[in-house]
Tab-separated table of C-alpha atoms in Angstrom:
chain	number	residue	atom	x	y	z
A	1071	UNK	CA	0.000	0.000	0.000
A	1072	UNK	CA	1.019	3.073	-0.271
A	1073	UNK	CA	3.321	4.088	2.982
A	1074	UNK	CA	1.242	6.380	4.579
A	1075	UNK	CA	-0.369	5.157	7.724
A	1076	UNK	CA	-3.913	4.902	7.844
A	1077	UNK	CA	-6.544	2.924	9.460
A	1078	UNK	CA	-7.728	-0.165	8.022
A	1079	UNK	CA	-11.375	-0.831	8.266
A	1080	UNK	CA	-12.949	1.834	9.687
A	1081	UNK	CA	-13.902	3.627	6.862
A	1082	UNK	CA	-15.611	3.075	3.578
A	1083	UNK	CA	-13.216	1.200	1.375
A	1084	UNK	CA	-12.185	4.243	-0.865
A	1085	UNK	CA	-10.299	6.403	1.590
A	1086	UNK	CA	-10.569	10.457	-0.098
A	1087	UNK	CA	-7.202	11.651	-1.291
A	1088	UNK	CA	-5.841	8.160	-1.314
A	1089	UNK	CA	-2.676	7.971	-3.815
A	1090	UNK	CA	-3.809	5.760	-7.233
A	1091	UNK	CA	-2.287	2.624	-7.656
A	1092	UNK	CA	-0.109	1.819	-10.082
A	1093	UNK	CA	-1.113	-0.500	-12.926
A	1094	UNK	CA	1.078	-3.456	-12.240
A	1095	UNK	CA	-0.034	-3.737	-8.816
A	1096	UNK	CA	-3.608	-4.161	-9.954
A	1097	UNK	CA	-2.418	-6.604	-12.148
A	1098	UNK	CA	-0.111	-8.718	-10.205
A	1099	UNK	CA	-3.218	-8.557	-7.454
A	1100	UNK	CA	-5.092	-10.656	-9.992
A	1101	UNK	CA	-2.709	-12.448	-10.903
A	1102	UNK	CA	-1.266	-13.584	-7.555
A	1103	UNK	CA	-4.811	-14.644	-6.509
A	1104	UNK	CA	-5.656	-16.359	-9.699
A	1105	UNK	CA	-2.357	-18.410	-9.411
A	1106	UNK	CA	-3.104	-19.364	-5.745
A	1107	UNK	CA	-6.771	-20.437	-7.062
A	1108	UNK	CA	-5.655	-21.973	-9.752
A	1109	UNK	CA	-3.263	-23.851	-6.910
A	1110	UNK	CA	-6.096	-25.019	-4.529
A	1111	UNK	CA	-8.487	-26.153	-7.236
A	1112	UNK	CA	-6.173	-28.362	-8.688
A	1113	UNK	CA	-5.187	-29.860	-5.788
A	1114	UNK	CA	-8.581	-30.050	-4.618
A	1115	UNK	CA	-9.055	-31.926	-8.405
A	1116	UNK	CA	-6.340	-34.165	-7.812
A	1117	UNK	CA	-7.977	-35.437	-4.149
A	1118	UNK	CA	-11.565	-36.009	-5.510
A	1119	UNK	CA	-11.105	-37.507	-8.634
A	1120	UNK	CA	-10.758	-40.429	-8.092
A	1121	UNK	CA	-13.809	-41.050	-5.887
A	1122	UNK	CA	-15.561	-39.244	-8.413
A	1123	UNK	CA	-14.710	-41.329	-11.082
A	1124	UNK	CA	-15.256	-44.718	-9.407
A	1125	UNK	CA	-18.662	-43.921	-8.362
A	1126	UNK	CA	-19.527	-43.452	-12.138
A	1127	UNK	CA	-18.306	-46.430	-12.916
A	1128	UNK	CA	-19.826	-48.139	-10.150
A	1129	UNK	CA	-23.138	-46.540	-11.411
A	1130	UNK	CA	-22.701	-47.643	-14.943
A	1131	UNK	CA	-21.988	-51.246	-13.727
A	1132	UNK	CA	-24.960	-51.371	-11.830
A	1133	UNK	CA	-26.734	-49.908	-14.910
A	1134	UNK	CA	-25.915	-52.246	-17.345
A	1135	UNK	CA	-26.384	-55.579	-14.781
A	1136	UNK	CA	-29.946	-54.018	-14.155
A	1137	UNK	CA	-30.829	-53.587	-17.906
A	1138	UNK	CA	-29.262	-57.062	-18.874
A	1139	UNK	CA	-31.165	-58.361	-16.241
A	1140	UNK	CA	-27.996	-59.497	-14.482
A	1141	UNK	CA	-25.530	-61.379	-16.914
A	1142	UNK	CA	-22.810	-63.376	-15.209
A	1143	UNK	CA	-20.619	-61.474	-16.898
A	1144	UNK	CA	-20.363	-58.368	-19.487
A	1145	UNK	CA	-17.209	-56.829	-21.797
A	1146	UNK	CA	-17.135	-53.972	-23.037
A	1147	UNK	CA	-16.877	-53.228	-26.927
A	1148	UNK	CA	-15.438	-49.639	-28.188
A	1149	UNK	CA	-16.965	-48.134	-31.875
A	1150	UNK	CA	-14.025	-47.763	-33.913
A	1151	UNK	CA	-13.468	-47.185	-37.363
A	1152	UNK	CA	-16.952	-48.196	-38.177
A	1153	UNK	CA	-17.247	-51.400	-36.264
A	1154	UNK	CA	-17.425	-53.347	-32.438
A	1155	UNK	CA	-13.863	-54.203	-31.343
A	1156	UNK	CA	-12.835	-55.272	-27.847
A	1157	UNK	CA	-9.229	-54.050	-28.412
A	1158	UNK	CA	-8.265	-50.231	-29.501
A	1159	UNK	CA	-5.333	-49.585	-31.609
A	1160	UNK	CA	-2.615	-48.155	-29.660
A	1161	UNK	CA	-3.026	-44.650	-28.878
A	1162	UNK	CA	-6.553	-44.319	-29.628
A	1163	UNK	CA	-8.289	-42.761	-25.727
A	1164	UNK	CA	-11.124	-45.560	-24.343
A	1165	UNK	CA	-13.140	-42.778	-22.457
A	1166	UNK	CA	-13.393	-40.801	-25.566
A	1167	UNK	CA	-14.804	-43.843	-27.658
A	1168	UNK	CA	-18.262	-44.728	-27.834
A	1169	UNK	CA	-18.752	-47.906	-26.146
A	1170	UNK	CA	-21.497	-51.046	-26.176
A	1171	UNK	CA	-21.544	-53.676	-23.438
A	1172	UNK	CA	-21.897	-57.091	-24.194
A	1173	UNK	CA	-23.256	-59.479	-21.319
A	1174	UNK	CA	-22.767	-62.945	-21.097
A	1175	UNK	CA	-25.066	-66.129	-19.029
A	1176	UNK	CA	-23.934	-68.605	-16.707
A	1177	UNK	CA	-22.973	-70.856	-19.840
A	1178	UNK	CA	-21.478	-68.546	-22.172
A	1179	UNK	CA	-23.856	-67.412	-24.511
A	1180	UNK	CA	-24.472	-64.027	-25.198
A	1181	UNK	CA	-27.407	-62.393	-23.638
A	1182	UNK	CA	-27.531	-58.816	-25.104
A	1183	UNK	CA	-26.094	-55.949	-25.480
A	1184	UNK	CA	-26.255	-52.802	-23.129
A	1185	UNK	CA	-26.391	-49.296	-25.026
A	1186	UNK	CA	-25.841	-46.001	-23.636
A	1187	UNK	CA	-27.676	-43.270	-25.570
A	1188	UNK	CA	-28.516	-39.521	-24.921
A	1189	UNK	CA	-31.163	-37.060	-26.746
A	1190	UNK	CA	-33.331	-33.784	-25.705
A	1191	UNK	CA	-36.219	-34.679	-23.175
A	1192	UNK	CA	-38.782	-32.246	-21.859
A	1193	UNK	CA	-36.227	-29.986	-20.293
A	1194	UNK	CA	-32.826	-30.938	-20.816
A	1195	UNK	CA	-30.435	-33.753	-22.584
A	1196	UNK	CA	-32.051	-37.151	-21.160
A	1197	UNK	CA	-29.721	-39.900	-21.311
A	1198	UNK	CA	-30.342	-43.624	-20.691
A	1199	UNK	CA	-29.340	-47.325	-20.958
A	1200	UNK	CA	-30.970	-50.091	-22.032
A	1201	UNK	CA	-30.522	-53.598	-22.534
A	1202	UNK	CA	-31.420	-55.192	-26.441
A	1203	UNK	CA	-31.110	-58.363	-27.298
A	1204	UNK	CA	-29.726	-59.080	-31.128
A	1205	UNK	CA	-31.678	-62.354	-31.804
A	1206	UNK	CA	-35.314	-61.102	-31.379
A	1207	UNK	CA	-34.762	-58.033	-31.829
A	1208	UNK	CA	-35.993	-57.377	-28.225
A	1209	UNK	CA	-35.362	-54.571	-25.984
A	1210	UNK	CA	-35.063	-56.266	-22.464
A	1211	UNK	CA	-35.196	-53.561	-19.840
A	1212	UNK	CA	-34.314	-49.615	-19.962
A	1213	UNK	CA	-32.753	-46.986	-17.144
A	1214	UNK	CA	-32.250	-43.209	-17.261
A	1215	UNK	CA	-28.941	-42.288	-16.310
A	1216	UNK	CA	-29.661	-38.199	-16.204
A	1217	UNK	CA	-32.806	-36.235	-16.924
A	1218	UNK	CA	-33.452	-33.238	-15.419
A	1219	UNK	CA	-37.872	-33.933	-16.817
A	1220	UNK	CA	-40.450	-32.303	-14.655
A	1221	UNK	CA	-40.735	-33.426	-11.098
A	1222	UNK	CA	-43.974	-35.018	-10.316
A	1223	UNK	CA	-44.551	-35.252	-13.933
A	1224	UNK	CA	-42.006	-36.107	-16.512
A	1225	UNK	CA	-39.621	-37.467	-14.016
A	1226	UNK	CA	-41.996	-40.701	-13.975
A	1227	UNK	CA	-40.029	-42.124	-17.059
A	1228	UNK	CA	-37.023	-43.099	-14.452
A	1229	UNK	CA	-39.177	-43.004	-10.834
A	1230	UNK	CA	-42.288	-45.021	-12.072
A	1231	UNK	CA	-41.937	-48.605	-12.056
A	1232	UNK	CA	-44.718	-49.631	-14.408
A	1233	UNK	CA	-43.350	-47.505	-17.146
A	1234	UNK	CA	-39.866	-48.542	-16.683
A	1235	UNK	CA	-41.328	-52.186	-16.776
A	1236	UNK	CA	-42.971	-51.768	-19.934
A	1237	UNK	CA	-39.425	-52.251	-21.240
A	1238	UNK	CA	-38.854	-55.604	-20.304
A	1239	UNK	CA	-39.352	-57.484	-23.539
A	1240	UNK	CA	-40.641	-55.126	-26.260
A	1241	UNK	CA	-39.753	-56.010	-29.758
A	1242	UNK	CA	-38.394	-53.185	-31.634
A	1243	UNK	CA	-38.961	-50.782	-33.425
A	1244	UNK	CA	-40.894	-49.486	-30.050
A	1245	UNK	CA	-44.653	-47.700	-30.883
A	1246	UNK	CA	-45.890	-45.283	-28.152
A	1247	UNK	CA	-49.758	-45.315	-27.036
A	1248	UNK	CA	-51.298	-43.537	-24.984
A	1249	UNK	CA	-52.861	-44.893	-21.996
A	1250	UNK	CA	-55.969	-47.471	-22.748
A	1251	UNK	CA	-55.565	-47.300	-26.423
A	1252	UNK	CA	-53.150	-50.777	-26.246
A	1253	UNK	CA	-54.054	-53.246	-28.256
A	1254	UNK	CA	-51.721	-55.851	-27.249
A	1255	UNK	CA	-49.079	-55.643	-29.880
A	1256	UNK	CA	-45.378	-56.666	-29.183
A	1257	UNK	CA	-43.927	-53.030	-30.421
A	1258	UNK	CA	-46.136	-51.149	-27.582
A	1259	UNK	CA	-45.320	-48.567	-24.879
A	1260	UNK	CA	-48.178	-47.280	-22.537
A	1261	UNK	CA	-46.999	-43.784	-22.385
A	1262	UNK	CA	-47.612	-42.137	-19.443
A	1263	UNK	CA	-50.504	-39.547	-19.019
A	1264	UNK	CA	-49.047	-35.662	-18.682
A	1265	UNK	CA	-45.575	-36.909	-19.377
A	1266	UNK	CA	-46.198	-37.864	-23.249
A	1267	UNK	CA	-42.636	-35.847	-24.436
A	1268	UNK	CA	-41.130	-37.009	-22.298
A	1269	UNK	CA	-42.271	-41.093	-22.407
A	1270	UNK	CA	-42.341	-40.010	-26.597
A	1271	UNK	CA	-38.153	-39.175	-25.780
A	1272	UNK	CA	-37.038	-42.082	-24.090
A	1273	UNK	CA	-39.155	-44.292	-27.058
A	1274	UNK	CA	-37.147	-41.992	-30.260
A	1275	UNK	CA	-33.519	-42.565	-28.141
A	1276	UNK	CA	-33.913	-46.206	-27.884
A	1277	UNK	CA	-35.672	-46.816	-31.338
A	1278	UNK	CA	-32.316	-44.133	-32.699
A	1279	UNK	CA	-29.497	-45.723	-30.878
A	1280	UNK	CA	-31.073	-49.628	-32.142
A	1281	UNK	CA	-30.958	-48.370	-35.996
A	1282	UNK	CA	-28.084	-46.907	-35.205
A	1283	UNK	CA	-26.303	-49.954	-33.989
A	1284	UNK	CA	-28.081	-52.971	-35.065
A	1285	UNK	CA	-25.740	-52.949	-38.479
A	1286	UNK	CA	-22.191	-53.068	-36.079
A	1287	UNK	CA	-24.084	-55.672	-33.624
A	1288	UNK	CA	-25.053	-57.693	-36.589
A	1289	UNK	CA	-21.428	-57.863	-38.186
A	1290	UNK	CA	-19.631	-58.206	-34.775
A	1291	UNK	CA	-22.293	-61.548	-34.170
A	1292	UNK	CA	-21.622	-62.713	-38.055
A	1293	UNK	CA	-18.272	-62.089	-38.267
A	1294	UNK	CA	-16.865	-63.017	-34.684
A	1295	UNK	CA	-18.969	-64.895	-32.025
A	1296	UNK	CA	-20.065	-67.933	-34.224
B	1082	UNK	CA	-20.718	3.742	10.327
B	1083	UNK	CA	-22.736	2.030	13.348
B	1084	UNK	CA	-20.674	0.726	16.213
B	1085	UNK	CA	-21.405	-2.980	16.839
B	1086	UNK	CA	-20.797	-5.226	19.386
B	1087	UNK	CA	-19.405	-8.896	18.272
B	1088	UNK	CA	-22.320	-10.346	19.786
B	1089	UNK	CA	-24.508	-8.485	17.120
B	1090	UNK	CA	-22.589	-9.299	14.054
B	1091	UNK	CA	-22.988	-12.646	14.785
B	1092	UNK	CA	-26.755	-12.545	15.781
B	1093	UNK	CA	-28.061	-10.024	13.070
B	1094	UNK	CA	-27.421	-12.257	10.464
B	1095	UNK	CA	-29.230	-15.136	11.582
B	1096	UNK	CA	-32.863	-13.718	12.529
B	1097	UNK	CA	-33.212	-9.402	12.649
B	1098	UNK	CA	-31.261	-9.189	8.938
B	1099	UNK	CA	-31.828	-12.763	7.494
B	1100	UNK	CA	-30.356	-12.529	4.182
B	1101	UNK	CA	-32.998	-14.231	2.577
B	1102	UNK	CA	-36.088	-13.379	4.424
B	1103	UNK	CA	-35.138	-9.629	5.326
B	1104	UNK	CA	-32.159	-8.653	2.594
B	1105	UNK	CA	-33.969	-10.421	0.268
B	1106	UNK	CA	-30.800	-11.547	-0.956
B	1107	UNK	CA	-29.574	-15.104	-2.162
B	1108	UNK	CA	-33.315	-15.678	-3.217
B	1109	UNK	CA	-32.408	-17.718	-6.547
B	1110	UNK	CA	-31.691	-20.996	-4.478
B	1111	UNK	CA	-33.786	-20.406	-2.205
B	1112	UNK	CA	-36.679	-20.670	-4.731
B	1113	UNK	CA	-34.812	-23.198	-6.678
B	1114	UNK	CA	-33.301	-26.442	-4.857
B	1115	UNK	CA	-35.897	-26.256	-1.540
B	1116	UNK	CA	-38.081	-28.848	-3.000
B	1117	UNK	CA	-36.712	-31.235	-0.416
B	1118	UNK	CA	-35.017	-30.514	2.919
B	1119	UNK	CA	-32.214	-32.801	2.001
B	1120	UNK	CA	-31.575	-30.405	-0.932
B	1121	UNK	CA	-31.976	-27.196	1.256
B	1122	UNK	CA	-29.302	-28.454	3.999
B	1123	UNK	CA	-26.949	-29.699	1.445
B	1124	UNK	CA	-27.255	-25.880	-0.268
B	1125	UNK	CA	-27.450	-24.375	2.447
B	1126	UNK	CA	-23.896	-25.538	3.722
B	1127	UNK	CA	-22.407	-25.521	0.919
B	1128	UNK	CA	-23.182	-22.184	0.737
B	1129	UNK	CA	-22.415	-21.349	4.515
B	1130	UNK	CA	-18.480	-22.736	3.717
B	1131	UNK	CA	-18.274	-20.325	0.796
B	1132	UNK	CA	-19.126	-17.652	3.071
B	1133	UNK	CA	-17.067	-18.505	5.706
B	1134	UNK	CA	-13.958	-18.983	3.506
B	1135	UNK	CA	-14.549	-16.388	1.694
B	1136	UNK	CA	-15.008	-14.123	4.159
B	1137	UNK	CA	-12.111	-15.320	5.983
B	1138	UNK	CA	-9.501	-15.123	2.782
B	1139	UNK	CA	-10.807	-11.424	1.923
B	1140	UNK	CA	-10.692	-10.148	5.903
B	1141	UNK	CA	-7.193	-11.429	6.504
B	1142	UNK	CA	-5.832	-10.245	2.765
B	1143	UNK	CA	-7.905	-6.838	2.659
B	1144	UNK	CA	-4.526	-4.922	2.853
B	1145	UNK	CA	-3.087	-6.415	-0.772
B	1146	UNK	CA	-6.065	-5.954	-2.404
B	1147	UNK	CA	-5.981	-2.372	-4.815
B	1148	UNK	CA	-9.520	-0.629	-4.148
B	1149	UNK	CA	-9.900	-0.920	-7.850
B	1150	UNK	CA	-9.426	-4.178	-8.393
B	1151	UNK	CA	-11.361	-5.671	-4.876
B	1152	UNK	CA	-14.251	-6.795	-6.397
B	1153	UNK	CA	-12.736	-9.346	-9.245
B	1154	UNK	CA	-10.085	-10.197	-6.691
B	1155	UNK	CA	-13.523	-11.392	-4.574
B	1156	UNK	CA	-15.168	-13.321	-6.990
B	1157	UNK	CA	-12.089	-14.673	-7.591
B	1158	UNK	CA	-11.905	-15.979	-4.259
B	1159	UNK	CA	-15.140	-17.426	-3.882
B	1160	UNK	CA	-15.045	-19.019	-7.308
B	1161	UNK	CA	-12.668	-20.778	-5.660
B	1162	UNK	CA	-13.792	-21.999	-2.898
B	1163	UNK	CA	-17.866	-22.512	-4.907
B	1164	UNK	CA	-15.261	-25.081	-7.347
B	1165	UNK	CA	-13.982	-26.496	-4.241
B	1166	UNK	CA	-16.969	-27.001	-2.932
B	1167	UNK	CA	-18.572	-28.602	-6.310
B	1168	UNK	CA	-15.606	-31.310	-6.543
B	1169	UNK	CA	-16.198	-32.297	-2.793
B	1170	UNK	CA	-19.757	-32.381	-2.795
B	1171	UNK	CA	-19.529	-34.866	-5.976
B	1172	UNK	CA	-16.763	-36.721	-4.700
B	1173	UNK	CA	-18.852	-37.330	-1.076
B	1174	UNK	CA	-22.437	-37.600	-1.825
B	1175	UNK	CA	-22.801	-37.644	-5.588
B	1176	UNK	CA	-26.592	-38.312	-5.050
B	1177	UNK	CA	-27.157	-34.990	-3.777
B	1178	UNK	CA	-24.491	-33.139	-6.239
B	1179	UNK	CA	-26.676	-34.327	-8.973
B	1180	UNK	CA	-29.874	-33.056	-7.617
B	1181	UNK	CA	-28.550	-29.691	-7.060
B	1182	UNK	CA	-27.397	-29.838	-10.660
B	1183	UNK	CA	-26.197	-26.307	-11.745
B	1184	UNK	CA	-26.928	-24.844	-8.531
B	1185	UNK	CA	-23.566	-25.612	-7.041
B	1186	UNK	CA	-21.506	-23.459	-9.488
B	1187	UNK	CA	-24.332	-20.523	-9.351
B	1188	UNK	CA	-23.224	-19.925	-5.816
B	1189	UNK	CA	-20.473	-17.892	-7.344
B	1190	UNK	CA	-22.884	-15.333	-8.425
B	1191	UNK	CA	-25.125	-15.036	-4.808
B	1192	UNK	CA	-25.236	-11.902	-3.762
B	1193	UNK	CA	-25.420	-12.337	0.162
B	1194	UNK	CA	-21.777	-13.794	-0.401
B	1195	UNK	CA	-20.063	-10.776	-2.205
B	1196	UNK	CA	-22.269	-8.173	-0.174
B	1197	UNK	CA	-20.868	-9.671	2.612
B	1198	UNK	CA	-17.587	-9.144	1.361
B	1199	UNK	CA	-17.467	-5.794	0.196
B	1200	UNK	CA	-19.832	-4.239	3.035
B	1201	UNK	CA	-18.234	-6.130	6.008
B	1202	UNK	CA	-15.555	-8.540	5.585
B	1203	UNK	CA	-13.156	-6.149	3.124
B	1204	UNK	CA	-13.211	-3.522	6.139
B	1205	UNK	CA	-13.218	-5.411	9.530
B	1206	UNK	CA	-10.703	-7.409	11.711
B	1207	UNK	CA	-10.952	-11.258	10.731
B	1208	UNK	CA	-12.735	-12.050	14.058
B	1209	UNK	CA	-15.576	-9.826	13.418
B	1210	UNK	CA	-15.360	-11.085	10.026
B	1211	UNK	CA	-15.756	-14.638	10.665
B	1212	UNK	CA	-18.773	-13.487	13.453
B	1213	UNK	CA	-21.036	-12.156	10.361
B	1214	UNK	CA	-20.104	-15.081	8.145
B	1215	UNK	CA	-21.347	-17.340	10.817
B	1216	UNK	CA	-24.101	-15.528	11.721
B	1217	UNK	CA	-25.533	-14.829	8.095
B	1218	UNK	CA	-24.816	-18.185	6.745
B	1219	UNK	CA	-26.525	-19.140	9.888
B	1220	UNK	CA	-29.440	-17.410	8.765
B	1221	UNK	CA	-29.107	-18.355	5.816
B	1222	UNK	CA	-29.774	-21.767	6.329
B	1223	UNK	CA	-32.419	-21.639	8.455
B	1224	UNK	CA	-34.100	-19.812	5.814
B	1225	UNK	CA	-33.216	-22.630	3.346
B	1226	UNK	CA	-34.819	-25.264	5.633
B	1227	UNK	CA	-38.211	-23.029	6.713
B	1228	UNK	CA	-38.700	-23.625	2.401
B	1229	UNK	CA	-37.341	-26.970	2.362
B	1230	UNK	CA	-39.458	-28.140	5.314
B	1231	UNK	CA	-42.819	-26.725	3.992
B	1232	UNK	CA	-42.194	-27.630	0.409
B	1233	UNK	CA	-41.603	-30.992	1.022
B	1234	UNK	CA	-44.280	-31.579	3.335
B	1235	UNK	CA	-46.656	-30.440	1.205
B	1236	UNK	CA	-45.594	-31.501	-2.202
B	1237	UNK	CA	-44.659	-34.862	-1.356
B	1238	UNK	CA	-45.898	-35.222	1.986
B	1239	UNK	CA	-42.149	-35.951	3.810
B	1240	UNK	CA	-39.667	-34.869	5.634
B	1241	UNK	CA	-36.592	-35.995	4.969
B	1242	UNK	CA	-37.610	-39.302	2.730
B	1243	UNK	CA	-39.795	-40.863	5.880
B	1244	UNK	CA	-43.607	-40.204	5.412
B	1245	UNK	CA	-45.786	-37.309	7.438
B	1246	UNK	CA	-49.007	-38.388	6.332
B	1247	UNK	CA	-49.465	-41.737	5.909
B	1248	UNK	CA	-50.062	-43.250	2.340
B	1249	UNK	CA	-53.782	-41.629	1.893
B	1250	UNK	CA	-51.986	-38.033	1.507
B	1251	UNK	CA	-52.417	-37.050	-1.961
B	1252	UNK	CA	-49.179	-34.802	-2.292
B	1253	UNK	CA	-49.788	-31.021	-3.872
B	1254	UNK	CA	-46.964	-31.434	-6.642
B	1255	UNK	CA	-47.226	-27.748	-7.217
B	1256	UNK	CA	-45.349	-27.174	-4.341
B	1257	UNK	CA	-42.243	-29.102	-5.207
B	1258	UNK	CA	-42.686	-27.578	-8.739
B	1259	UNK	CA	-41.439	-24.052	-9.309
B	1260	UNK	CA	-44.383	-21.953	-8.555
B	1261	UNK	CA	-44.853	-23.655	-5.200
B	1262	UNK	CA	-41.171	-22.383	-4.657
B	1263	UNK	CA	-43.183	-18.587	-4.774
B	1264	UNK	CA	-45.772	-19.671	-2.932
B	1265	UNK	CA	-43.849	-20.397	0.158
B	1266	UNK	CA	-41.600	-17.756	-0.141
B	1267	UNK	CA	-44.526	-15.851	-0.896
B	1268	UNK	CA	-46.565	-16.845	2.011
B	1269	UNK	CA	-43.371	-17.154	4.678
B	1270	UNK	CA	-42.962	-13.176	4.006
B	1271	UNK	CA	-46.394	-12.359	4.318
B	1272	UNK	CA	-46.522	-13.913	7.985
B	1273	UNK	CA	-43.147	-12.614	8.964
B	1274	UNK	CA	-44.228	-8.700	7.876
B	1275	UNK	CA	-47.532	-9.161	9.485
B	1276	UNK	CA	-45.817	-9.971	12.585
B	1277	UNK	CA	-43.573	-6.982	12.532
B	1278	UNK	CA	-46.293	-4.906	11.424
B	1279	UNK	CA	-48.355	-5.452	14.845
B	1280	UNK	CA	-45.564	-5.955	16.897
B	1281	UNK	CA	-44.403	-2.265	16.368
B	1282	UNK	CA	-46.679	-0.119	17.316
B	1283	UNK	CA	-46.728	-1.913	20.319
B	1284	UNK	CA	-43.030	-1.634	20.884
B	1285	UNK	CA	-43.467	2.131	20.296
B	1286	UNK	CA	-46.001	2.009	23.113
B	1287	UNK	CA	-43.778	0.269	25.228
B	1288	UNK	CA	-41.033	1.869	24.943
B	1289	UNK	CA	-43.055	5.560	25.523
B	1290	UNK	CA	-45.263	4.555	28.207
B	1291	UNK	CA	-43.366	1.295	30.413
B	1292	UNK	CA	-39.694	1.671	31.164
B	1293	UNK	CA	-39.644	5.133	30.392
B	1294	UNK	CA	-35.576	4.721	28.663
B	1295	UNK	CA	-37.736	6.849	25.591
B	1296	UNK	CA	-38.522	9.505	28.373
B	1297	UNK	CA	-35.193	9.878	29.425
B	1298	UNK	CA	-33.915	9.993	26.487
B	1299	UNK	CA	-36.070	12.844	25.615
């Protein structure tokens, strides 16, 4: 400061007469404190990470043995250059690569595939998993990951149990109905009353992520697991 | 500038200035994540260690900081401690960091925490500092939970998860929607004004006519 003596905090903060401060004291002010911040966050980043990264992955674990209706065992497959592969070339990142999960029963055989897939909801990005099964063409169960849909009303596409259940087993490509207009076929979702863009979202991400897929799934069963 | 005692600094905060209920200040999460009381504790002390760091950091470095400069240098410092916060919160209860979505990182911009800063903690000793911080994030809180409480109750008939009513409540939604979020503020404000509003003229009364302090005075 500048050497005069004067009395800190008694006053208002601009002191009348008070010398002006020269320009690189303003600036190394900044730029002291946004080095020291700088400092502390990353430290503080370096101390949670990892908790914060395992309990993703312990929530995506649990995701994909709910929606595969608990395989004994799952890989996972990365999208690369166009196909499934269970092995990236060198150098290529596996959290930046799209990835499938592939879950196995007690003797082997394949019993799906577990596909994470995102698109606008009501409010916000609404993204999901769900299980499908390549033989029948069936999706066999379904879990949102993150919406942020109306609570109370939209919301009821992850909290309400007989929507969610309408998953288990629905042939694709899934058909929306509204409530009490079901006529019993195979491709039908009861929608749920005063949530309809919301139960019409999570219906377009699964039936988009299925087209989407269905060619690599088919060539990675052809070519590979027979 | 009034003379206070430490004993008010800390008190004023919490109950005769309430930030939220009196400064009407900070009133963006208090309208937004008091749909539950869960949510309202975990933003409400989340918010109360901004303050207190913050506070803390700009009492005891007051002297470096250029007049000109004081009020980036503050939102630097509670950027700070708001991403500090945010990683912590994730890393320790990642149910609730999720359900305060976006809320966590518009701390930054609350006005109760900079006011505090540039009207008392950029001009007092740390002690005193540290006394208001308490006090108003304090008060602060309590505000938080008066929402949290009623909007919850209401809106999904529970406190805290375990059930008021019993399973023949049908829940008013409204209430843990938005607009109920202006309701109760709405409401809580209404009561707390028509309090004062009788209560004075009787202190004025009381204060002529009983001790007689006013009469000396005079």
């Amino acid at each position: 400061m500048s050497g005069e003596d004067r009395t800190i905090g008694v006053e208002s903060a601009v002191p009348a007469g008070q010398k002006e401060v020269p320009p690189w004291r303003l600036v190394s002010t900044l730029g002291t404190a946004g080095a020291l911040a700088g400092f502390l966050i990353v430290f503080v980043f370096v101390a949670t990470e990892p908790s914060i990264k395992a309990h993703k992955a312990l929530v995506l674990r649990q995701a994909i043995q709910e929606v595969l209706k608990g395989p004994a065992s799952f890989d996972t497959l990365f999208v690369y250059d166009g196909a499934l592969t269970e092995e990236l070339p060198a150098g290529q990142d596996p959290e930046s690569t799209d990835q499938i999960y592939v879950g196995f029963g007690d003797d082997g055989s394949q019993v799906g595939f577990a596909m994470v897939a995102a698109e606008p909801g009501f409010q916000d990005i609404i993204q999901l998993i769900f299980g499908y099964e390549a033989a029948s063409q069936r999706v066999i169960g379904m879990k949102v990951l993150e919406s942020l849909e109306t609570p109370g009303l939209g919301d009821k596409i992850e909290k309400d149990q007989s929507f969610v259940s309408e998953f288990d087993g629905v042939t694709s490509p899934l058909l929306g109905v509204k409530t009490g207009r079901a006529t019993g076929d195979e491709h039908e979702i009861d929608m749920i009353t005063g949530a309809t863009i919301s139960s019409r979202a999570v219906i377009k991400i699964i039936n988009n992520a299925i087209e989407r897929y269905r060619p690599l799934i088919a060539a990675h069963n052809g070519g590979g697991a027979q | 500038m009034r003379i206070t005692t430490p004993h008010q600094d800390f008190t004023r905060g919490i109950w005769r200035e309430n930030p939220v209920l009196i400064q009407m200040l900070g009133l963006c999460p208090a309208l937004a994540v008091t749909n539950t009381v869960a949510n309202s504790i975990a933003m409400g002390l989340a918010t109360f260690f901004v303050l207190i760091g913050s506070s803390l950091l700009v009492s005891l470095s007051k002297r470096f900081i250029p007049n000109e400069v004081r009020i980036s240098t503050f939102i630097l410092i509670i950027a700070t401690f708001v991403t500090i916060a945010d990683m912590s919160l994730e890393a320790v209860v990642p149910d609730i960091h999720k359900a305060l979505g976006a809320f966590i990182a518009l701390i930054v911009v609350n006005c109760m925490i900079l006011g505090r800063q540039e009207a008392f903690a950029s001009k007092r000793p740390v002690g005193r500092s540290l006394l208001d911080a308490l006090g108003t994030g304090v008060g602060f809180i309590i505000a938080m939970l008066m929402m949290g409480t009623v909007r919850e109750v209401l809106g999904n008939g529970t406190i805290l998860g375990f059930s008021v009513f019993g399973s023949n409540y049908e829940p008013w939604v409204i209430f843990i929607l938005p607009p109920g979020g202006f309701f109760t503020i709405g409401f809580i404000l209404l009561g707390l004004n028509y309090v004062q509003s009788r209560r004075k003229p009787k202190q004025l009364v009381a204060e002529l006519t009983g001790d007689g302090k006013a009469g000396r005075a005079a």
